[in-house]
mmCIF file of C-alpha atoms and ligand atoms in Angstrom:
data_model
loop_
_atom_site.group_PDB
_atom_site.id
_atom_site.type_symbol
_atom_site.label_atom_id
_atom_site.label_comp_id
_atom_site.label_asym_id
_atom_site.label_seq_id
_atom_site.Cartn_x
_atom_site.Cartn_y
_atom_site.Cartn_z
ATOM 1 C CA UNK A 10 -0.085 0.195 0.012
ATOM 2 C CA UNK A 11 2.511 2.373 0.585
ATOM 3 C CA UNK A 12 4.876 2.517 -2.725
ATOM 4 C CA UNK A 13 1.128 3.173 -4.312
ATOM 5 C CA UNK A 14 -0.624 5.449 -2.178
ATOM 6 C CA UNK A 15 2.101 7.418 -0.142
ATOM 7 C CA UNK A 16 1.844 10.098 -2.983
ATOM 8 C CA UNK A 17 -2.085 10.510 -2.822
ATOM 9 C CA UNK A 18 -1.854 11.475 1.025
ATOM 10 C CA UNK A 19 -1.382 15.069 0.461
ATOM 11 C CA UNK A 20 -4.325 15.306 -2.163
ATOM 12 C CA UNK A 21 -6.592 13.077 0.432
ATOM 13 C CA UNK A 22 -5.202 15.596 3.080
ATOM 14 C CA UNK A 23 -4.508 12.531 5.328
ATOM 15 C CA UNK A 24 -1.656 11.561 7.574
ATOM 16 C CA UNK A 25 0.225 8.146 6.771
ATOM 17 C CA UNK A 26 -1.118 6.739 9.951
ATOM 18 C CA UNK A 27 -4.587 7.812 9.468
ATOM 19 C CA UNK A 28 -4.502 6.318 5.845
ATOM 20 C CA UNK A 29 -3.243 3.278 6.891
ATOM 21 C CA UNK A 30 -5.885 3.155 10.048
ATOM 22 C CA UNK A 31 -8.756 3.215 7.476
ATOM 23 C CA UNK A 32 -7.439 -0.455 6.624
ATOM 24 C CA UNK A 33 -7.432 -1.922 10.018
ATOM 25 C CA UNK A 34 -10.427 -3.193 12.236
ATOM 26 C CA UNK A 35 -11.212 -1.002 15.165
ATOM 27 C CA UNK A 36 -9.283 -1.332 17.899
ATOM 28 C CA UNK A 37 -6.478 -3.558 16.367
ATOM 29 C CA UNK A 38 -2.807 -2.406 16.301
ATOM 30 C CA UNK A 39 -1.286 -0.624 13.068
ATOM 31 C CA UNK A 40 1.198 -3.135 12.146
ATOM 32 C CA UNK A 41 -1.889 -5.684 11.327
ATOM 33 C CA UNK A 42 -2.501 -6.348 7.593
ATOM 34 C CA UNK A 43 -4.256 -3.619 5.522
ATOM 35 C CA UNK A 44 -7.641 -5.170 4.812
ATOM 36 C CA UNK A 45 -10.051 -4.106 1.650
ATOM 37 C CA UNK A 46 -12.995 -4.961 3.900
ATOM 38 C CA UNK A 47 -12.188 -2.820 6.789
ATOM 39 C CA UNK A 48 -11.560 0.060 4.017
ATOM 40 C CA UNK A 49 -14.710 -0.876 2.085
ATOM 41 C CA UNK A 50 -17.072 -1.154 5.287
ATOM 42 C CA UNK A 51 -15.600 2.591 6.514
ATOM 43 C CA UNK A 52 -16.641 4.082 3.052
ATOM 44 C CA UNK A 53 -19.935 2.523 2.433
ATOM 45 C CA UNK A 54 -23.302 3.719 2.946
ATOM 46 C CA UNK A 55 -24.934 0.300 3.019
ATOM 47 C CA UNK A 56 -23.581 -2.979 3.774
ATOM 48 C CA UNK A 57 -24.885 -6.307 2.813
ATOM 49 C CA UNK A 58 -23.935 -10.153 2.780
ATOM 50 C CA UNK A 59 -25.011 -12.302 -0.154
ATOM 51 C CA UNK A 60 -27.185 -14.818 1.638
ATOM 52 C CA UNK A 61 -28.851 -14.870 4.820
ATOM 53 C CA UNK A 62 -26.316 -16.986 6.763
ATOM 54 C CA UNK A 63 -23.529 -14.932 5.211
ATOM 55 C CA UNK A 64 -25.398 -11.632 6.551
ATOM 56 C CA UNK A 65 -25.328 -13.321 9.809
ATOM 57 C CA UNK A 66 -21.777 -14.529 10.007
ATOM 58 C CA UNK A 67 -20.751 -10.901 8.722
ATOM 59 C CA UNK A 68 -22.708 -9.094 11.440
ATOM 60 C CA UNK A 69 -20.373 -11.570 14.038
ATOM 61 C CA UNK A 70 -17.301 -11.235 12.065
ATOM 62 C CA UNK A 71 -17.410 -7.437 11.646
ATOM 63 C CA UNK A 72 -19.278 -6.665 14.917
ATOM 64 C CA UNK A 73 -15.860 -5.234 16.016
ATOM 65 C CA UNK A 74 -16.549 -2.103 13.834
ATOM 66 C CA UNK A 75 -19.570 -1.220 16.015
ATOM 67 C CA UNK A 76 -18.172 -2.009 19.404
ATOM 68 C CA UNK A 77 -20.986 -0.114 20.958
ATOM 69 C CA UNK A 78 -23.937 -2.497 19.034
ATOM 70 C CA UNK A 79 -24.814 -5.786 20.254
ATOM 71 C CA UNK A 80 -24.169 -8.834 17.161
ATOM 72 C CA UNK A 81 -28.017 -8.606 16.011
ATOM 73 C CA UNK A 82 -27.807 -4.633 15.606
ATOM 74 C CA UNK A 83 -24.837 -4.498 13.258
ATOM 75 C CA UNK A 84 -25.735 -2.721 10.146
ATOM 76 C CA UNK A 85 -24.818 -5.411 7.912
ATOM 77 C CA UNK A 86 -28.281 -7.064 5.970
ATOM 78 C CA UNK A 87 -28.546 -9.330 3.030
ATOM 79 C CA UNK A 88 -29.893 -10.025 -0.285
ATOM 80 C CA UNK A 89 -29.335 -13.280 -1.378
ATOM 81 C CA UNK A 90 -27.526 -13.868 -4.870
ATOM 82 C CA UNK A 91 -29.590 -14.773 -7.905
ATOM 83 C CA UNK A 92 -28.628 -16.222 -11.443
ATOM 84 C CA UNK A 93 -29.714 -14.661 -14.640
ATOM 85 C CA UNK A 94 -31.606 -17.643 -15.835
ATOM 86 C CA UNK A 95 -31.624 -17.059 -19.510
ATOM 87 C CA UNK A 96 -28.110 -17.488 -19.466
ATOM 88 C CA UNK A 97 -28.246 -20.711 -17.862
ATOM 89 C CA UNK A 98 -31.323 -22.783 -18.615
ATOM 90 C CA UNK A 99 -30.518 -25.409 -21.470
ATOM 91 C CA UNK A 100 -32.379 -25.292 -24.570
ATOM 92 C CA UNK A 101 -34.473 -28.248 -23.947
ATOM 93 C CA UNK A 102 -35.585 -27.271 -20.870
ATOM 94 C CA UNK A 103 -36.245 -23.723 -21.832
ATOM 95 C CA UNK A 104 -38.760 -24.844 -24.422
ATOM 96 C CA UNK A 105 -40.383 -27.527 -22.266
ATOM 97 C CA UNK A 106 -41.095 -24.502 -19.930
ATOM 98 C CA UNK A 107 -42.168 -22.333 -22.631
ATOM 99 C CA UNK A 108 -44.644 -25.208 -23.506
ATOM 100 C CA UNK A 109 -45.885 -26.212 -20.273
ATOM 101 C CA UNK A 110 -45.578 -23.292 -17.621
ATOM 102 C CA UNK A 111 -45.521 -20.276 -19.683
ATOM 103 C CA UNK A 112 -44.485 -18.536 -23.044
ATOM 104 C CA UNK A 113 -43.172 -15.773 -20.787
ATOM 105 C CA UNK A 114 -41.971 -17.620 -17.827
ATOM 106 C CA UNK A 115 -38.698 -15.531 -18.048
ATOM 107 C CA UNK A 116 -40.413 -12.542 -17.886
ATOM 108 C CA UNK A 117 -42.788 -13.601 -15.011
ATOM 109 C CA UNK A 118 -39.989 -15.603 -13.141
ATOM 110 C CA UNK A 119 -41.146 -14.434 -9.725
ATOM 111 C CA UNK A 120 -44.806 -15.680 -10.192
ATOM 112 C CA UNK A 121 -44.899 -18.417 -7.841
ATOM 113 C CA UNK A 122 -48.762 -19.547 -9.169
ATOM 114 C CA UNK A 123 -47.262 -19.681 -12.448
ATOM 115 C CA UNK A 124 -44.623 -22.356 -11.325
ATOM 116 C CA UNK A 125 -47.437 -24.721 -9.821
ATOM 117 C CA UNK A 126 -48.006 -25.692 -13.397
ATOM 118 C CA UNK A 127 -44.478 -27.570 -13.290
ATOM 119 C CA UNK A 128 -46.269 -30.509 -11.332
ATOM 120 C CA UNK A 129 -48.092 -30.889 -14.683
ATOM 121 C CA UNK A 130 -45.540 -31.766 -16.464
ATOM 122 C CA UNK A 131 -45.494 -35.520 -17.561
ATOM 123 C CA UNK A 132 -42.924 -37.988 -16.428
ATOM 124 C CA UNK A 133 -42.150 -38.608 -20.307
ATOM 125 C CA UNK A 134 -41.556 -34.870 -21.662
ATOM 126 C CA UNK A 135 -39.424 -33.989 -18.285
ATOM 127 C CA UNK A 136 -37.201 -37.342 -18.555
ATOM 128 C CA UNK A 137 -36.608 -36.707 -22.430
ATOM 129 C CA UNK A 138 -35.145 -33.311 -21.849
ATOM 130 C CA UNK A 139 -33.101 -34.749 -19.013
ATOM 131 C CA UNK A 140 -31.664 -37.410 -21.213
ATOM 132 C CA UNK A 141 -30.998 -35.060 -23.947
ATOM 133 C CA UNK A 142 -29.424 -32.683 -22.000
ATOM 134 C CA UNK A 143 -27.443 -35.182 -20.071
ATOM 135 C CA UNK A 144 -26.704 -36.841 -23.710
ATOM 136 C CA UNK A 145 -25.201 -33.297 -24.997
ATOM 137 C CA UNK A 146 -23.036 -33.201 -22.131
ATOM 138 C CA UNK A 147 -21.786 -36.636 -22.386
ATOM 139 C CA UNK A 148 -21.096 -36.282 -25.960
ATOM 140 C CA UNK A 149 -18.958 -33.053 -25.516
ATOM 141 C CA UNK A 150 -17.385 -34.596 -21.962
ATOM 142 C CA UNK A 151 -15.887 -37.459 -24.101
ATOM 143 C CA UNK A 152 -14.677 -35.419 -26.764
ATOM 144 C CA UNK A 153 -12.950 -32.914 -24.080
ATOM 145 C CA UNK A 154 -11.456 -36.138 -22.277
ATOM 146 C CA UNK A 155 -10.066 -37.418 -25.685
ATOM 147 C CA UNK A 156 -8.430 -34.357 -26.382
ATOM 148 C CA UNK A 157 -6.790 -33.729 -22.643
ATOM 149 C CA UNK A 158 -5.478 -37.557 -23.152
ATOM 150 C CA UNK A 159 -4.107 -36.962 -26.472
ATOM 151 C CA UNK A 160 -2.232 -34.062 -25.238
ATOM 152 C CA UNK A 161 -0.916 -36.319 -22.896
ATOM 153 C CA UNK A 162 0.269 -38.768 -25.562
ATOM 154 C CA UNK A 163 -1.581 -41.773 -23.955
ATOM 155 C CA UNK A 164 -1.426 -44.918 -26.356
ATOM 156 C CA UNK A 165 -4.658 -45.613 -28.560
ATOM 157 C CA UNK A 166 -5.787 -48.380 -26.096
ATOM 158 C CA UNK A 167 -5.823 -46.335 -22.791
ATOM 159 C CA UNK A 168 -7.253 -43.333 -25.058
ATOM 160 C CA UNK A 169 -10.281 -45.472 -26.246
ATOM 161 C CA UNK A 170 -10.794 -47.127 -23.183
ATOM 162 C CA UNK A 171 -10.849 -43.892 -20.736
ATOM 163 C CA UNK A 172 -12.580 -41.441 -23.241
ATOM 164 C CA UNK A 173 -15.372 -43.761 -23.897
ATOM 165 C CA UNK A 174 -16.534 -44.777 -20.305
ATOM 166 C CA UNK A 175 -18.659 -41.923 -19.851
ATOM 167 C CA UNK A 176 -22.029 -43.140 -20.599
ATOM 168 C CA UNK A 177 -25.237 -40.943 -21.606
ATOM 169 C CA UNK A 178 -27.763 -42.872 -19.587
ATOM 170 C CA UNK A 179 -25.594 -43.110 -16.219
ATOM 171 C CA UNK A 180 -26.466 -41.053 -13.016
ATOM 172 C CA UNK A 181 -24.134 -38.317 -13.377
ATOM 173 C CA UNK A 182 -23.143 -36.034 -10.634
ATOM 174 C CA UNK A 183 -21.210 -32.954 -11.570
ATOM 175 C CA UNK A 184 -18.721 -30.452 -9.349
ATOM 176 C CA UNK A 185 -17.552 -27.494 -11.446
ATOM 177 C CA UNK A 186 -16.283 -24.363 -9.746
ATOM 178 C CA UNK A 187 -13.167 -22.625 -8.243
ATOM 179 C CA UNK A 188 -11.087 -25.415 -6.325
ATOM 180 C CA UNK A 189 -10.894 -23.528 -3.338
ATOM 181 C CA UNK A 190 -10.008 -25.759 -0.371
ATOM 182 C CA UNK A 191 -13.229 -25.064 2.146
ATOM 183 C CA UNK A 192 -15.278 -26.284 -1.091
ATOM 184 C CA UNK A 193 -14.058 -29.570 -0.557
ATOM 185 C CA UNK A 194 -13.629 -31.176 -3.779
ATOM 186 C CA UNK A 195 -12.815 -34.314 -2.706
ATOM 187 C CA UNK A 196 -15.170 -34.690 0.447
ATOM 188 C CA UNK A 197 -16.941 -37.635 -1.582
ATOM 189 C CA UNK A 198 -13.696 -39.795 -1.748
ATOM 190 C CA UNK A 199 -13.158 -39.662 1.566
ATOM 191 C CA UNK A 200 -14.931 -43.320 1.888
ATOM 192 C CA UNK A 201 -13.144 -44.605 -1.176
ATOM 193 C CA UNK A 202 -13.780 -48.513 -0.556
ATOM 194 C CA UNK A 203 -17.686 -47.442 -0.374
ATOM 195 C CA UNK A 204 -17.549 -45.196 -3.279
ATOM 196 C CA UNK A 205 -15.779 -47.722 -5.292
ATOM 197 C CA UNK A 206 -18.516 -50.460 -4.346
ATOM 198 C CA UNK A 207 -20.973 -47.885 -5.955
ATOM 199 C CA UNK A 208 -19.198 -47.842 -9.113
ATOM 200 C CA UNK A 209 -18.476 -51.548 -9.421
ATOM 201 C CA UNK A 210 -22.528 -52.132 -9.406
ATOM 202 C CA UNK A 211 -23.183 -52.381 -13.053
ATOM 203 C CA UNK A 212 -26.767 -52.241 -12.663
ATOM 204 C CA UNK A 213 -26.671 -48.967 -11.333
ATOM 205 C CA UNK A 214 -24.075 -46.920 -13.607
ATOM 206 C CA UNK A 215 -22.506 -43.919 -11.763
ATOM 207 C CA UNK A 216 -20.196 -41.151 -13.285
ATOM 208 C CA UNK A 217 -18.997 -37.771 -11.549
ATOM 209 C CA UNK A 218 -17.535 -34.680 -13.586
ATOM 210 C CA UNK A 219 -15.368 -32.551 -12.222
ATOM 211 C CA UNK A 220 -14.423 -28.785 -13.701
ATOM 212 C CA UNK A 221 -12.599 -26.462 -12.252
ATOM 213 C CA UNK A 222 -9.081 -24.329 -11.537
ATOM 214 C CA UNK A 223 -7.218 -23.568 -8.373
ATOM 215 C CA UNK A 224 -5.740 -20.122 -7.659
ATOM 216 C CA UNK A 225 -2.001 -20.195 -8.936
ATOM 217 C CA UNK A 226 -1.195 -19.467 -5.333
ATOM 218 C CA UNK A 227 -3.541 -22.378 -3.794
ATOM 219 C CA UNK A 228 -1.344 -25.155 -2.960
ATOM 220 C CA UNK A 229 -4.173 -26.914 -1.030
ATOM 221 C CA UNK A 230 -6.571 -26.506 -4.249
ATOM 222 C CA UNK A 231 -3.897 -27.844 -6.444
ATOM 223 C CA UNK A 232 -3.536 -30.604 -4.442
ATOM 224 C CA UNK A 233 -7.510 -31.537 -4.718
ATOM 225 C CA UNK A 234 -6.999 -31.234 -8.852
ATOM 226 C CA UNK A 235 -3.936 -34.110 -8.412
ATOM 227 C CA UNK A 236 -6.252 -36.129 -6.166
ATOM 228 C CA UNK A 237 -8.906 -36.185 -8.567
ATOM 229 C CA UNK A 238 -6.829 -36.655 -11.568
ATOM 230 C CA UNK A 239 -5.057 -39.671 -9.745
ATOM 231 C CA UNK A 240 -8.447 -41.355 -8.772
ATOM 232 C CA UNK A 241 -9.866 -40.894 -12.687
ATOM 233 C CA UNK A 242 -6.756 -43.186 -13.551
ATOM 234 C CA UNK A 243 -7.310 -45.930 -10.777
ATOM 235 C CA UNK A 244 -9.788 -48.431 -11.013
ATOM 236 C CA UNK A 245 -12.892 -48.597 -10.295
ATOM 237 C CA UNK A 246 -13.271 -44.854 -11.220
ATOM 238 C CA UNK A 247 -10.945 -44.862 -14.386
ATOM 239 C CA UNK A 248 -12.914 -42.680 -16.778
ATOM 240 C CA UNK A 249 -15.784 -42.309 -15.168
ATOM 241 C CA UNK A 250 -14.312 -40.142 -12.817
ATOM 242 C CA UNK A 251 -13.342 -37.544 -15.389
ATOM 243 C CA UNK A 252 -11.625 -34.206 -14.669
ATOM 244 C CA UNK A 253 -12.169 -31.542 -17.446
ATOM 245 C CA UNK A 254 -9.483 -28.868 -17.982
ATOM 246 C CA UNK A 255 -10.084 -25.304 -18.863
ATOM 247 C CA UNK A 256 -13.167 -24.785 -17.204
ATOM 248 C CA UNK A 257 -14.738 -21.815 -18.578
ATOM 249 C CA UNK A 258 -18.524 -20.354 -18.940
ATOM 250 C CA UNK A 259 -19.081 -22.701 -22.185
ATOM 251 C CA UNK A 260 -18.233 -25.773 -19.939
ATOM 252 C CA UNK A 261 -20.055 -24.450 -16.797
ATOM 253 C CA UNK A 262 -23.268 -24.398 -19.129
ATOM 254 C CA UNK A 263 -23.231 -27.616 -20.454
ATOM 255 C CA UNK A 264 -22.468 -29.264 -17.008
ATOM 256 C CA UNK A 265 -25.123 -27.280 -15.086
ATOM 257 C CA UNK A 266 -27.797 -28.187 -17.910
ATOM 258 C CA UNK A 267 -26.934 -31.963 -18.174
ATOM 259 C CA UNK A 268 -26.182 -33.248 -14.743
ATOM 260 C CA UNK A 269 -28.650 -35.102 -12.562
ATOM 261 C CA UNK A 270 -26.990 -34.126 -9.326
ATOM 262 C CA UNK A 271 -25.239 -31.097 -8.382
ATOM 263 C CA UNK A 272 -22.467 -31.823 -5.695
ATOM 264 C CA UNK A 273 -21.952 -28.808 -3.137
ATOM 265 C CA UNK A 274 -19.673 -29.559 -0.293
ATOM 266 C CA UNK A 275 -18.135 -25.954 1.257
ATOM 267 C CA UNK A 276 -17.747 -26.392 4.859
ATOM 268 C CA UNK A 277 -19.784 -24.262 6.898
ATOM 269 C CA UNK A 278 -20.087 -21.579 7.420
ATOM 270 C CA UNK A 279 -17.450 -20.714 4.596
ATOM 271 C CA UNK A 280 -19.967 -20.128 1.516
ATOM 272 C CA UNK A 281 -20.963 -16.786 1.334
ATOM 273 C CA UNK A 282 -23.564 -18.159 -1.020
ATOM 274 C CA UNK A 283 -22.598 -20.390 -4.092
ATOM 275 C CA UNK A 284 -24.639 -19.674 -7.346
ATOM 276 C CA UNK A 285 -23.803 -22.643 -9.538
ATOM 277 C CA UNK A 286 -26.676 -24.976 -7.917
ATOM 278 C CA UNK A 287 -28.938 -22.208 -8.536
ATOM 279 C CA UNK A 288 -27.884 -22.721 -12.085
ATOM 280 C CA UNK A 289 -28.451 -26.677 -12.002
ATOM 281 C CA UNK A 290 -32.007 -26.886 -10.220
ATOM 282 C CA UNK A 291 -34.007 -24.875 -13.281
ATOM 283 C CA UNK A 292 -32.716 -27.413 -15.424
ATOM 284 C CA UNK A 293 -33.885 -30.125 -13.017
ATOM 285 C CA UNK A 294 -31.033 -31.423 -11.257
ATOM 286 C CA UNK A 295 -31.193 -32.296 -7.668
ATOM 287 C CA UNK A 296 -29.163 -30.601 -5.364
ATOM 288 C CA UNK A 297 -26.672 -32.658 -3.054
ATOM 289 C CA UNK A 298 -25.321 -29.959 -0.600
ATOM 290 C CA UNK A 299 -24.027 -29.238 3.004
ATOM 291 C CA UNK A 300 -26.005 -26.608 4.781
ATOM 292 C CA UNK A 301 -24.068 -23.405 3.739
ATOM 293 C CA UNK A 302 -24.365 -20.233 1.753
ATOM 294 C CA UNK A 303 -27.902 -20.212 -0.259
ATOM 295 C CA UNK A 304 -29.027 -23.720 0.177
ATOM 296 C CA UNK A 305 -29.669 -22.774 3.967
ATOM 297 C CA UNK A 306 -32.560 -20.868 2.416
ATOM 298 C CA UNK A 307 -33.085 -23.049 -0.758
ATOM 299 C CA UNK A 308 -33.328 -26.645 1.126
ATOM 300 C CA UNK A 309 -36.959 -27.893 1.046
ATOM 301 C CA UNK A 310 -38.074 -31.535 2.018
ATOM 302 C CA UNK A 311 -38.363 -32.899 -1.554
ATOM 303 C CA UNK A 312 -35.954 -30.806 -3.763
ATOM 304 C CA UNK A 313 -32.627 -32.501 -2.921
ATOM 305 C CA UNK A 314 -30.437 -33.940 -0.295
ATOM 306 C CA UNK A 315 -28.809 -32.120 2.549
ATOM 307 C CA UNK A 316 -25.530 -33.209 4.195
ATOM 308 C CA UNK A 317 -24.978 -33.186 7.743
ATOM 309 C CA UNK A 318 -26.941 -30.541 9.626
ATOM 310 C CA UNK A 319 -25.081 -27.172 9.391
ATOM 311 C CA UNK A 320 -23.999 -26.864 13.016
ATOM 312 C CA UNK A 321 -20.451 -25.320 12.944
ATOM 313 C CA UNK A 322 -20.394 -23.012 15.901
ATOM 314 C CA UNK A 323 -19.139 -25.807 18.147
ATOM 315 C CA UNK A 324 -17.297 -28.415 15.642
ATOM 316 C CA UNK A 325 -13.844 -28.216 14.515
ATOM 317 C CA UNK A 326 -13.071 -28.719 10.650
ATOM 318 C CA UNK A 327 -11.933 -32.019 11.213
ATOM 319 C CA UNK A 328 -15.128 -33.063 12.834
ATOM 320 C CA UNK A 329 -17.283 -31.333 10.364
ATOM 321 C CA UNK A 330 -15.213 -32.855 7.075
ATOM 322 C CA UNK A 331 -15.825 -36.483 9.141
ATOM 323 C CA UNK A 332 -19.482 -36.156 9.670
ATOM 324 C CA UNK A 333 -19.920 -34.495 6.409
ATOM 325 C CA UNK A 334 -18.175 -37.308 4.587
ATOM 326 C CA UNK A 335 -19.896 -39.870 6.420
ATOM 327 C CA UNK A 336 -23.603 -38.575 5.665
ATOM 328 C CA UNK A 337 -22.615 -37.729 2.180
ATOM 329 C CA UNK A 338 -21.667 -41.518 1.432
ATOM 330 C CA UNK A 339 -24.864 -42.879 3.566
ATOM 331 C CA UNK A 340 -27.415 -40.649 1.535
ATOM 332 C CA UNK A 341 -25.680 -41.758 -2.117
ATOM 333 C CA UNK A 342 -25.837 -45.449 -1.025
ATOM 334 C CA UNK A 343 -29.331 -45.694 0.603
ATOM 335 C CA UNK A 344 -31.324 -42.909 -1.006
ATOM 336 C CA UNK A 345 -29.746 -41.195 -4.199
ATOM 337 C CA UNK A 346 -28.131 -43.883 -6.386
ATOM 338 C CA UNK A 347 -31.362 -46.369 -5.624
ATOM 339 C CA UNK A 348 -33.947 -43.532 -6.392
ATOM 340 C CA UNK A 349 -32.121 -42.651 -9.910
ATOM 341 C CA UNK A 350 -32.365 -46.316 -10.777
ATOM 342 C CA UNK A 351 -35.806 -47.237 -9.266
ATOM 343 C CA UNK A 352 -37.598 -47.374 -12.934
ATOM 344 C CA UNK A 353 -41.527 -47.703 -13.277
ATOM 345 C CA UNK A 354 -42.938 -50.423 -15.963
ATOM 346 C CA UNK A 355 -42.133 -47.658 -18.797
ATOM 347 C CA UNK A 356 -38.580 -47.245 -17.661
ATOM 348 C CA UNK A 357 -39.110 -43.441 -15.990
ATOM 349 C CA UNK A 358 -37.646 -42.897 -12.711
ATOM 350 C CA UNK A 359 -41.068 -41.872 -11.103
ATOM 351 C CA UNK A 360 -39.876 -40.673 -7.830
ATOM 352 C CA UNK A 361 -36.700 -39.154 -9.009
ATOM 353 C CA UNK A 362 -38.694 -37.027 -11.594
ATOM 354 C CA UNK A 363 -40.764 -35.645 -8.693
ATOM 355 C CA UNK A 364 -38.181 -34.632 -6.923
ATOM 356 C CA UNK A 365 -36.628 -32.903 -10.110
ATOM 357 C CA UNK A 366 -40.047 -30.985 -10.606
ATOM 358 C CA UNK A 367 -39.590 -29.928 -6.901
ATOM 359 C CA UNK A 368 -36.310 -28.863 -7.991
ATOM 360 C CA UNK A 369 -37.606 -26.557 -10.474
ATOM 361 C CA UNK A 370 -40.588 -25.242 -8.875
ATOM 362 C CA UNK A 371 -39.056 -23.992 -5.469
ATOM 363 C CA UNK A 372 -35.675 -22.819 -6.851
ATOM 364 C CA UNK A 373 -36.220 -21.124 -10.012
ATOM 365 C CA UNK A 374 -39.151 -18.430 -8.909
ATOM 366 C CA UNK A 375 -36.570 -17.094 -5.886
ATOM 367 C CA UNK A 376 -32.964 -17.542 -6.772
ATOM 368 C CA UNK A 377 -32.939 -15.380 -9.712
ATOM 369 C CA UNK A 378 -31.358 -11.901 -10.631
ATOM 370 C CA UNK A 379 -34.775 -10.492 -11.319
ATOM 371 C CA UNK A 380 -35.653 -10.834 -7.632
ATOM 372 C CA UNK A 381 -32.208 -10.047 -6.663
ATOM 373 C CA UNK A 382 -32.102 -6.639 -8.503
ATOM 374 C CA UNK A 383 -35.674 -5.744 -7.154
ATOM 375 C CA UNK A 384 -34.352 -6.474 -3.497
ATOM 376 C CA UNK A 385 -31.130 -4.543 -4.136
ATOM 377 C CA UNK A 386 -33.667 -1.732 -5.040
ATOM 378 C CA UNK A 387 -35.753 -1.977 -2.681
ATOM 379 C CA UNK A 388 -33.853 -2.633 0.719
ATOM 380 C CA UNK A 389 -30.824 -0.430 -0.010
ATOM 381 C CA UNK A 390 -30.672 1.746 -3.116
ATOM 382 C CA UNK A 391 -34.114 3.820 -2.885
ATOM 383 C CA UNK A 392 -34.206 3.895 0.856
HETATM 384 C C1 PLP B 16 -21.363 -19.879 -11.308
HETATM 385 C C2 PLP B 16 -20.267 -20.267 -11.905
HETATM 386 C C3 PLP B 16 -19.428 -20.339 -10.545
HETATM 387 C C4 PLP B 16 -19.714 -20.250 -8.928
HETATM 388 O O1 PLP B 16 -19.813 -21.533 -8.344
HETATM 389 P P1 PLP B 16 -20.220 -21.850 -7.197
HETATM 390 O O2 PLP B 16 -20.621 -23.100 -6.740
HETATM 391 O O3 PLP B 16 -20.993 -20.990 -6.372
HETATM 392 O O4 PLP B 16 -18.713 -21.626 -6.430
HETATM 393 C C5 PLP B 16 -18.029 -20.639 -10.888
HETATM 394 N N1 PLP B 16 -17.510 -20.732 -12.054
HETATM 395 C C6 PLP B 16 -18.181 -20.523 -13.243
HETATM 396 C C7 PLP B 16 -17.801 -20.677 -14.218
HETATM 397 C C8 PLP B 16 -19.842 -20.124 -13.035
HETATM 398 O O5 PLP B 16 -20.414 -20.019 -13.733
#
């Protein structure tokens, strides 16, 4: 800060001490690090978190800036994040919703009564859309996987073997986001033998597609990437646990549209909001998430599965990791995998599709940018 800002001080009419104090929490010694959040809080008229939980955590974390205030009086509110639906809805689902919900569903997205019509969508129509969007993902993922294997110069048999194992009809779990360590990309592998058992059951095909990058300075995040790569070469995961390189928005769009399950495993309460799950649900995916960020508000009894109970105040990181890894594999074994493969006489996973409708219906009308921008206007900008 010193080299970049010292020549600005005369114009700001501030001494060096006064300037650097702006980047310190009230009551902390000036030798501590300059924090952008302290600076931002001092210069903001309004302050908010990006989910209900993030508001609460922020009031506790920044109570020091208002030493006189009780925690619940700290002037930090929240506006929960939302996503821009038109950017993330798959083409088949978009058309289905236009036919069965409303031609103007994007314009009237907050109309909950309108979303009741999702219940009328037939098993056949919904399953067809899900299959088509998954198929498109798998065709691209195979091509993507093949190209990255070619760049490694693997021999032809390995190439054919590994890039052809992804199946268009298998239960497809997606995890795509930054590889920040608190997001725990490898939590699902903590009970590796039990997960291997699920992969070995050929009656219930299962695959997991990962994508994401670690920050260049984040060695922990890079280790998670290495762990996923290593597992993707080991039986029985080989070719059916895949890490797609060069993660970008185009790949994210394919993944949220095509995956059956969106895996979200941040360690509570580290996730401010998280938004990738909001992109998967309107496409009919089911959420499998810890109770953190947006999912605290998004979870309902039948729109997905919640890992753990979100109680973090009296638990260490290690305790949370153990508890949540146990619960995660239990859910997969006892509920999630069997439900996807439970088909009726016509071949439809009727109970799964019921949850899929619930996911579309409960998430889409609220976790969108129309509602978000309106709330910013009402709660902050025009107040
Ligand atoms: C939405 C999005 C994210 C955010 O994912 P989280 O689950 O909220 O971490 C990250 N990367 C891309 C490309 C996205 O589109």
